[in-house]
GROMACS .gro file of C-alpha atoms in nm:
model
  309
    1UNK     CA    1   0.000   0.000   0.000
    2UNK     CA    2   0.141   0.341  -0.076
    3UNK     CA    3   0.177   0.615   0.180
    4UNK     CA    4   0.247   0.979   0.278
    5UNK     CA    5   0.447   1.159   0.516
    6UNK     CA    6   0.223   1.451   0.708
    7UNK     CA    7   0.591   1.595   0.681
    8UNK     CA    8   0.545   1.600   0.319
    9UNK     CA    9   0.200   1.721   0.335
   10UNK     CA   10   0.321   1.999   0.558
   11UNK     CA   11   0.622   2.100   0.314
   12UNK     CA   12   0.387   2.068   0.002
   13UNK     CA   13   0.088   2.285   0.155
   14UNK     CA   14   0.353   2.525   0.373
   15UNK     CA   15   0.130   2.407   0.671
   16UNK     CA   16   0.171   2.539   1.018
   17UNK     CA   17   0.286   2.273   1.304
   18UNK     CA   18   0.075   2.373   1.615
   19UNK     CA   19   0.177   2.072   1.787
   20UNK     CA   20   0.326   1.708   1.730
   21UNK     CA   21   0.680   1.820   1.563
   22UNK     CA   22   0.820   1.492   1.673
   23UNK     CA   23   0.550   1.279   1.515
   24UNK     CA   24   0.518   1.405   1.140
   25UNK     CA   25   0.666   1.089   1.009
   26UNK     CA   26   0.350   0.925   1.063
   27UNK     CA   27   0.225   0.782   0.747
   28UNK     CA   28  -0.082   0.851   0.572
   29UNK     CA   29  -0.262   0.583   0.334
   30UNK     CA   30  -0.636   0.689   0.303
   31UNK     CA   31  -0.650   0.935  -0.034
   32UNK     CA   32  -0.973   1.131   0.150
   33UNK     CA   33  -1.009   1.374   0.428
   34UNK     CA   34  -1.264   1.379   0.703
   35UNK     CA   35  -1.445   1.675   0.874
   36UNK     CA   36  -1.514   1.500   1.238
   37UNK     CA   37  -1.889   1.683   1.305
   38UNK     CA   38  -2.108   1.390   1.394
   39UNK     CA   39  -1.805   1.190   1.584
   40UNK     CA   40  -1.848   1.483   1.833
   41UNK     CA   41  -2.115   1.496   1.972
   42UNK     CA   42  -2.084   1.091   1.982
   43UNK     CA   43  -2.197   0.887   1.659
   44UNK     CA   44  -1.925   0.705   1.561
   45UNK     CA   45  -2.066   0.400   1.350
   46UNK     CA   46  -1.856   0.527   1.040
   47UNK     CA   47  -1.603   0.726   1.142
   48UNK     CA   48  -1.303   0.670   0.938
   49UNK     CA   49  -1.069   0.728   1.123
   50UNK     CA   50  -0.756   0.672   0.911
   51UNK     CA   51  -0.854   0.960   0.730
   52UNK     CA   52  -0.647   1.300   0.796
   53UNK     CA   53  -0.965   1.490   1.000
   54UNK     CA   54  -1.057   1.848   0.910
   55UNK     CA   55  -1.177   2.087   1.114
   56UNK     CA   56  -1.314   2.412   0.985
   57UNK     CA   57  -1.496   2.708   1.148
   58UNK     CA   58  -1.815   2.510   1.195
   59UNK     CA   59  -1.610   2.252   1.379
   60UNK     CA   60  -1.400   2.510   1.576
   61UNK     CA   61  -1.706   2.764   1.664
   62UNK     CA   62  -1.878   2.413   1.825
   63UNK     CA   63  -1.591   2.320   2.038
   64UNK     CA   64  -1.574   2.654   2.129
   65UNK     CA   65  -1.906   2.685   2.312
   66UNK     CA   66  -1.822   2.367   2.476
   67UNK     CA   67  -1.763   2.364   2.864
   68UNK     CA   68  -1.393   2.234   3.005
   69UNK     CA   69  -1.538   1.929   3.049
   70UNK     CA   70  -1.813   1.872   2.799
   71UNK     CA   71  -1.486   1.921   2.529
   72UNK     CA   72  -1.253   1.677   2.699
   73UNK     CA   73  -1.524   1.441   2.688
   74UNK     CA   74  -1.577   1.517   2.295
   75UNK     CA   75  -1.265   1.611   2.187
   76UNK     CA   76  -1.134   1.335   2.364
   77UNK     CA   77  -1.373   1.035   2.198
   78UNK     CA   78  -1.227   1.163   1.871
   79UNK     CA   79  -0.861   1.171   1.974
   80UNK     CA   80  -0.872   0.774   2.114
   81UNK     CA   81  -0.839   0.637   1.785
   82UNK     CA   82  -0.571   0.855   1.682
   83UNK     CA   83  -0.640   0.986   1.335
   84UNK     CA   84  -0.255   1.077   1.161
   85UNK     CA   85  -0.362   1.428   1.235
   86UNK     CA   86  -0.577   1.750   1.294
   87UNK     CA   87  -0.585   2.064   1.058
   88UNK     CA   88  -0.749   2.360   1.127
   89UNK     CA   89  -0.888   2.561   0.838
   90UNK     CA   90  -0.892   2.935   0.828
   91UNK     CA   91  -0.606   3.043   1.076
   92UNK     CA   92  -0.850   3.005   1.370
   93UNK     CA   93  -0.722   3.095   1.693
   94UNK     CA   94  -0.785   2.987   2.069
   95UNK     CA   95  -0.662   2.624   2.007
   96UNK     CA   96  -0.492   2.571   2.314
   97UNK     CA   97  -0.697   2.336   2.429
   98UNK     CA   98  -0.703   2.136   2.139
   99UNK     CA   99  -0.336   2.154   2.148
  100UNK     CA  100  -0.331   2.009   2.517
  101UNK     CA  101  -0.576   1.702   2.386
  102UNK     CA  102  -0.296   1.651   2.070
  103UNK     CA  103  -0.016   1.619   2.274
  104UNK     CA  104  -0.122   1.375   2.519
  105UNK     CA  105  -0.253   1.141   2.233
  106UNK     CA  106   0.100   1.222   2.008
  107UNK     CA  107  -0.115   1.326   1.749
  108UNK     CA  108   0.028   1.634   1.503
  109UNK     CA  109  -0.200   1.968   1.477
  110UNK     CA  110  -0.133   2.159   1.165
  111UNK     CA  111  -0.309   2.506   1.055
  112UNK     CA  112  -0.354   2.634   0.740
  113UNK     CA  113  -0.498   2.976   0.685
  114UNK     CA  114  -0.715   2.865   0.365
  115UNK     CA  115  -1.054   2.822   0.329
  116UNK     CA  116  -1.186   2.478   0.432
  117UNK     CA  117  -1.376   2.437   0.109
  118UNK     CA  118  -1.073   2.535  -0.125
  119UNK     CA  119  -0.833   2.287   0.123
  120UNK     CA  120  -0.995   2.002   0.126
  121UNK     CA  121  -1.036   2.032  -0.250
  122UNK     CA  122  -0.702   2.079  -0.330
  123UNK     CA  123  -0.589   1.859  -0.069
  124UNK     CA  124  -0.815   1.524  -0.183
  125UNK     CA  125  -0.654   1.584  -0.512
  126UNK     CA  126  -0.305   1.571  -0.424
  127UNK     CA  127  -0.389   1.265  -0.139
  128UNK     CA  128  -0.557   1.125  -0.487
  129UNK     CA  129  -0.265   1.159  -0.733
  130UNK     CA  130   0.018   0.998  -0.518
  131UNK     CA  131  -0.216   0.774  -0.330
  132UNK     CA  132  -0.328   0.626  -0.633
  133UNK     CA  133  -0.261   0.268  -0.759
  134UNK     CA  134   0.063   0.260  -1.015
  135UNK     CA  135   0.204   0.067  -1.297
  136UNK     CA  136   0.479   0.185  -1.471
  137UNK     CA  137   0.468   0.041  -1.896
  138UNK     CA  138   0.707   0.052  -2.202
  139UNK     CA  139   0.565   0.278  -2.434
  140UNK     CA  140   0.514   0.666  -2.505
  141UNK     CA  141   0.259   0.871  -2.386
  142UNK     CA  142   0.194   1.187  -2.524
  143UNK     CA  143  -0.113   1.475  -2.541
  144UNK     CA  144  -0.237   1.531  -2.884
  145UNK     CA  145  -0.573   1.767  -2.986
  146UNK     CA  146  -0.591   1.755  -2.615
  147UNK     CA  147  -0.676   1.403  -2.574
  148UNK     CA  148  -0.412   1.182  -2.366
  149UNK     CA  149  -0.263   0.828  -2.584
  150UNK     CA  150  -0.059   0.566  -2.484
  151UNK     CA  151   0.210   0.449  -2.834
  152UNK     CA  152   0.291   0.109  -2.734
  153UNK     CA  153   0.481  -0.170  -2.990
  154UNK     CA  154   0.789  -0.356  -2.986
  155UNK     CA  155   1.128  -0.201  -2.917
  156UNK     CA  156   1.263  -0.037  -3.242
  157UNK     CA  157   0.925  -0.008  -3.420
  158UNK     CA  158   0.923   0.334  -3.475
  159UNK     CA  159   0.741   0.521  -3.105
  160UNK     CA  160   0.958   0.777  -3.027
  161UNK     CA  161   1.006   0.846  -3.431
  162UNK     CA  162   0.706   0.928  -3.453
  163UNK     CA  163   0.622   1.079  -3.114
  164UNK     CA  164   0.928   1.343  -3.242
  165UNK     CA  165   0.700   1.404  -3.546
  166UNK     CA  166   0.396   1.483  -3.362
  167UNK     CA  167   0.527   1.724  -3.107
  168UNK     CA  168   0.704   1.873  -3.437
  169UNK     CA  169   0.363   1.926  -3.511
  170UNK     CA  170   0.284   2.101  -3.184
  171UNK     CA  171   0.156   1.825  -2.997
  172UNK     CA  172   0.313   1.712  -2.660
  173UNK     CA  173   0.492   1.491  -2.524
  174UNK     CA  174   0.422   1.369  -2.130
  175UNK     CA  175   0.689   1.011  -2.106
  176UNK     CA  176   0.874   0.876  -2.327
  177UNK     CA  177   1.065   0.486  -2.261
  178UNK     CA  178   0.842   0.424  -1.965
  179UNK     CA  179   0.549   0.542  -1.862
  180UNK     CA  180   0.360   0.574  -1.517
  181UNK     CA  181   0.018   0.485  -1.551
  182UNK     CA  182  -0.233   0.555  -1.225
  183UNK     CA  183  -0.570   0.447  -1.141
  184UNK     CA  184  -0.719   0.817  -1.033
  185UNK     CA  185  -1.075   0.619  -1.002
  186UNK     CA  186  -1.222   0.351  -1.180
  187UNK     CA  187  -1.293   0.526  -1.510
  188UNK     CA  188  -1.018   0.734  -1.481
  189UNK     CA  189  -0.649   0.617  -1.592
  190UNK     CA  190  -0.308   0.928  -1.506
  191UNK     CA  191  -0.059   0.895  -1.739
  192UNK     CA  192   0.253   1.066  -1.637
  193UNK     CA  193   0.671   1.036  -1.625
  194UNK     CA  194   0.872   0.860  -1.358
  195UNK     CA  195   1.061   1.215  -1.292
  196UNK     CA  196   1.394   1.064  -1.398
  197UNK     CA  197   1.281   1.096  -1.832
  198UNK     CA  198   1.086   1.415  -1.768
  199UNK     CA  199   1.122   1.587  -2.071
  200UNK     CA  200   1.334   1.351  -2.227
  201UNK     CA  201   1.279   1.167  -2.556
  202UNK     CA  202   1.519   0.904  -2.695
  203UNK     CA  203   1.564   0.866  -3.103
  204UNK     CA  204   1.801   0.569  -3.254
  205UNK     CA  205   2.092   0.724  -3.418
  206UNK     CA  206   2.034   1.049  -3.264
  207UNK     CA  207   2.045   1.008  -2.898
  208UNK     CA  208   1.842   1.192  -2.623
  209UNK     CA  209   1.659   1.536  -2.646
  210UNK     CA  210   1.524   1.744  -2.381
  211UNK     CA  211   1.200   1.826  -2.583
  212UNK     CA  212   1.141   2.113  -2.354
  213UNK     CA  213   1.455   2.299  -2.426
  214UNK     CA  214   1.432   2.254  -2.803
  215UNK     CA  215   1.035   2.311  -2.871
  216UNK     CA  216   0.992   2.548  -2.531
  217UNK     CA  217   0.762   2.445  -2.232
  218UNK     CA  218   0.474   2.383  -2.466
  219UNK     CA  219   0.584   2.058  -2.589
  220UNK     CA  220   0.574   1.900  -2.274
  221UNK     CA  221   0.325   1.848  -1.993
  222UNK     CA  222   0.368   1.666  -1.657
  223UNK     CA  223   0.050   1.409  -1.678
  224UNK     CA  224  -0.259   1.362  -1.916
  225UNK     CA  225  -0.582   1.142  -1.852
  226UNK     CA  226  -0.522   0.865  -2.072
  227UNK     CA  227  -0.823   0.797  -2.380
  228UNK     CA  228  -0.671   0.567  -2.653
  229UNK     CA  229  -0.425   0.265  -2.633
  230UNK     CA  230  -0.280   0.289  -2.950
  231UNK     CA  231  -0.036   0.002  -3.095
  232UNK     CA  232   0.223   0.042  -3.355
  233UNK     CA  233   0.251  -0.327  -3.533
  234UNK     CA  234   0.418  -0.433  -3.827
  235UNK     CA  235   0.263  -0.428  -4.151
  236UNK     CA  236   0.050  -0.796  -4.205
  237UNK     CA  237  -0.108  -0.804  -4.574
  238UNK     CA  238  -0.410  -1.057  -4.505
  239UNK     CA  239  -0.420  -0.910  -4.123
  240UNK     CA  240  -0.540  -0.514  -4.175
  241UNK     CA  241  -0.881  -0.398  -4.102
  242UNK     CA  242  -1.057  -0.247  -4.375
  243UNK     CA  243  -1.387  -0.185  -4.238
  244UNK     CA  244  -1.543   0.113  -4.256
  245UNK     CA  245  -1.620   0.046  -3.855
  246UNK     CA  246  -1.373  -0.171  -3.706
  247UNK     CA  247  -1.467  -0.375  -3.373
  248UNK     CA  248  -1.379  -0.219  -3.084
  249UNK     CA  249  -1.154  -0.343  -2.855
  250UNK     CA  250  -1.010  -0.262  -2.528
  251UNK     CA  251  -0.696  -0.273  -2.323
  252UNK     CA  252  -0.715  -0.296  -1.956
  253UNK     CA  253  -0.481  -0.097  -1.716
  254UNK     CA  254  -0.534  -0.145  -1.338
  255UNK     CA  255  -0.868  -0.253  -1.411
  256UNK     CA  256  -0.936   0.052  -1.633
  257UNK     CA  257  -1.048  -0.008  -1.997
  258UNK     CA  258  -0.920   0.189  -2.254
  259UNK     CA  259  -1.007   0.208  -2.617
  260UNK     CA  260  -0.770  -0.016  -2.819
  261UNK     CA  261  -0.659   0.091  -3.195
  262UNK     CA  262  -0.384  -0.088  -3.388
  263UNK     CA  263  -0.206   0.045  -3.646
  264UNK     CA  264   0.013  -0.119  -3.926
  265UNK     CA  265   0.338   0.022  -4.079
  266UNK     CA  266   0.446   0.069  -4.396
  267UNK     CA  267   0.707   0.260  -4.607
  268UNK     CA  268   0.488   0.545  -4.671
  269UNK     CA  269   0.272   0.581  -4.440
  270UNK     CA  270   0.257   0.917  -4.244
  271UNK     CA  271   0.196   0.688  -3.877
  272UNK     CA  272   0.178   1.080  -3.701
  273UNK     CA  273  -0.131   1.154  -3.959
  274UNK     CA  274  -0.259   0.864  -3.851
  275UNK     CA  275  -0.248   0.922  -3.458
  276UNK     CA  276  -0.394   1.242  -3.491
  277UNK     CA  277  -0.674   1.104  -3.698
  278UNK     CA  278  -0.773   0.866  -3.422
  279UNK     CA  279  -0.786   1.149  -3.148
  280UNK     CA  280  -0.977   1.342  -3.394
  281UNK     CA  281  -1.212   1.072  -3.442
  282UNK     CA  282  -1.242   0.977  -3.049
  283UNK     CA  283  -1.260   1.282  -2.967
  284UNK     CA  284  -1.600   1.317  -3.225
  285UNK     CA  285  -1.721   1.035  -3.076
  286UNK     CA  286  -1.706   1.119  -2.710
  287UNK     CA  287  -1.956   1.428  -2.893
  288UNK     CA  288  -2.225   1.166  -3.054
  289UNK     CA  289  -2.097   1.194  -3.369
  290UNK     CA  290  -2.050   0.861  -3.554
  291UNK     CA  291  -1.850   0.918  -3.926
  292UNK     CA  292  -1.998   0.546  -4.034
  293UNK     CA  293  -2.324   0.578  -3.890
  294UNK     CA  294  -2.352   0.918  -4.092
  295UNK     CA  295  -2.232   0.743  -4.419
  296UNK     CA  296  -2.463   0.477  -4.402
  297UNK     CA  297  -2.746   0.700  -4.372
  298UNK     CA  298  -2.648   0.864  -4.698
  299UNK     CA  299  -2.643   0.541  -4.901
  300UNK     CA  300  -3.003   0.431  -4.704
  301UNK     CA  301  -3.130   0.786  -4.839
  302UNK     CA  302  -3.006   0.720  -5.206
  303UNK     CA  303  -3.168   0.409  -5.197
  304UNK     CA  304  -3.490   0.538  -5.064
  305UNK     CA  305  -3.442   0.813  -5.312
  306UNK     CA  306  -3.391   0.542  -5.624
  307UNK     CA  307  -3.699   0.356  -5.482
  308UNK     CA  308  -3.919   0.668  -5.512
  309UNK     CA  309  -3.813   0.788  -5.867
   0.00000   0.00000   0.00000
């Protein structure tokens, strides 16, 4: 199972440590946060209490009201299962008692002075992203028309070749080699680098370019949601698909299907053309539009048309 520092949470969201310096190595696993309301005043069927626990003004303004001892007694229910920490929302003040409760249960108290809306939001997303389920994959991944493809194929086949051509053609380029593929939900597949080949792409004959530095920062981004597994395969006479609408297939990824498209090679061939006519197509698709459905229509209308005359 993957896990988080709260150190690294606190670096990444420059949070304030209120309490618990000593114990911001502990580990966090659960990608969601948790805003503890009903476990205070006692209901605590489904309180998940691995979850990093949120308190915002609503939270705050309760405990607040609360008497000495009507807090320790629900302040202190919450704290007995020790969550991997506390963080107050909107730089609220007149924690020290919450402090006192933290440090006898070794739990860290952070403070950030954003909103708790805006926090949690960003903060699920990045708990999300590096929570999520990984596989790293041979192949290319790059961002073309907007819509996120995997190249895949055998070593030497041509990926990178033509990956070069399409971000030649202002298109760009996310991994190249190997590719880090994560499971953001279960519809919803990250494609990104493994940090060591950002920006890098890797021709035969010519050697590594930092894409970046030669096209500028538009040629590359960090991650794109992946929509079509394309293959690059050698070129099979009695083996390529002429229909007008070929089958579809799918390739599955972490348990994420993605739209499967082979295409053949041959001397000739623009292969770059032929990417971007697939995202073009997908793309048209995802919008209800259906290029053989439409031509099929025209030839049932002639018909009719013929019939009629």
């Amino acid at each position: 199972m993957k896990t988080i520092s709260i150190e690294k949470l606190v670096q990444e969201f420059s949070l304030e440590v209120l309490e618990g310096k000593d114990y911001l190595n502990r580990k966090i696993s659960q990608p969601r946060t948790h805003r503890p309301g009903l476990e205070f005043i006692g209901y605590f069927d489904y309180f998940p209490m691995e979850q990093i626990q949120i308190l915002g003004k609503k939270e705050i303004t309760y405990l607040h009201k609360l008497t000495d001892e009507e807090r320790r007694y629900h302040i202190g229910n919450v704290v007995k299962y020790h969550p991997p920490c506390f963080i107050v929302t909107a730089g609220q003040e007149g924690l020290t008692y919450l402090k006192q409760y933290c440090k006898e249960e070794r739990i860290p108290l952070l403070r950030t002075n954003e909103k708790s809306s805006e926090f949690i939001d960003n903060l699920n997303n990045y708990l999300k992203n590096k929570l999520a389920p990984e596989i790293a994959i041979h192949g290319v991944c790059l961002n073309v028309y907007g819509v996120g493809i995997l190249l895949r194929g055998k070593s030497g086949i041509g990926k990178s070749e033509t990956a070069h051509t399409l971000i030649g053609r202002g298109h760009r380029l996310v991994a190249d080699d190997i590719v880090v593929l994560k499971k953001i939900s279960s519809k919803t597949l990250l494609g990104t680098h493994n940090r060591t080949n950002k920006e890098f792409l890797a021709l035969r004959s010519i050697g590594l370019l930092n894409i970046a530095k030669i096209y500028g920062r538009k040629a590359f981004q960090e991650e794109t949601r992946i929509a079509i597994d394309i293959e690059l395969c050698r070129w099979e006479d009695n083996e390529l698909n002429n229909q007008l609408e070929p089958e579809l297939t799918y390739k599955d990824y972490l348990g994420v299907k993605i739209p499967h498209i082979e295409i053949q090679l041959q001397p000739g061939r623009d292969v770059a053309g032929l990417v971007e006519a697939a995202c073009t197509n997908w793309y048209l698709f995802q919008q209800g539009y259906n290029a053989a459905e439409e031509f099929f229509e025209r030839i049932q209308n002639e018909l009719k048309d013929q019939e009629n005359e």
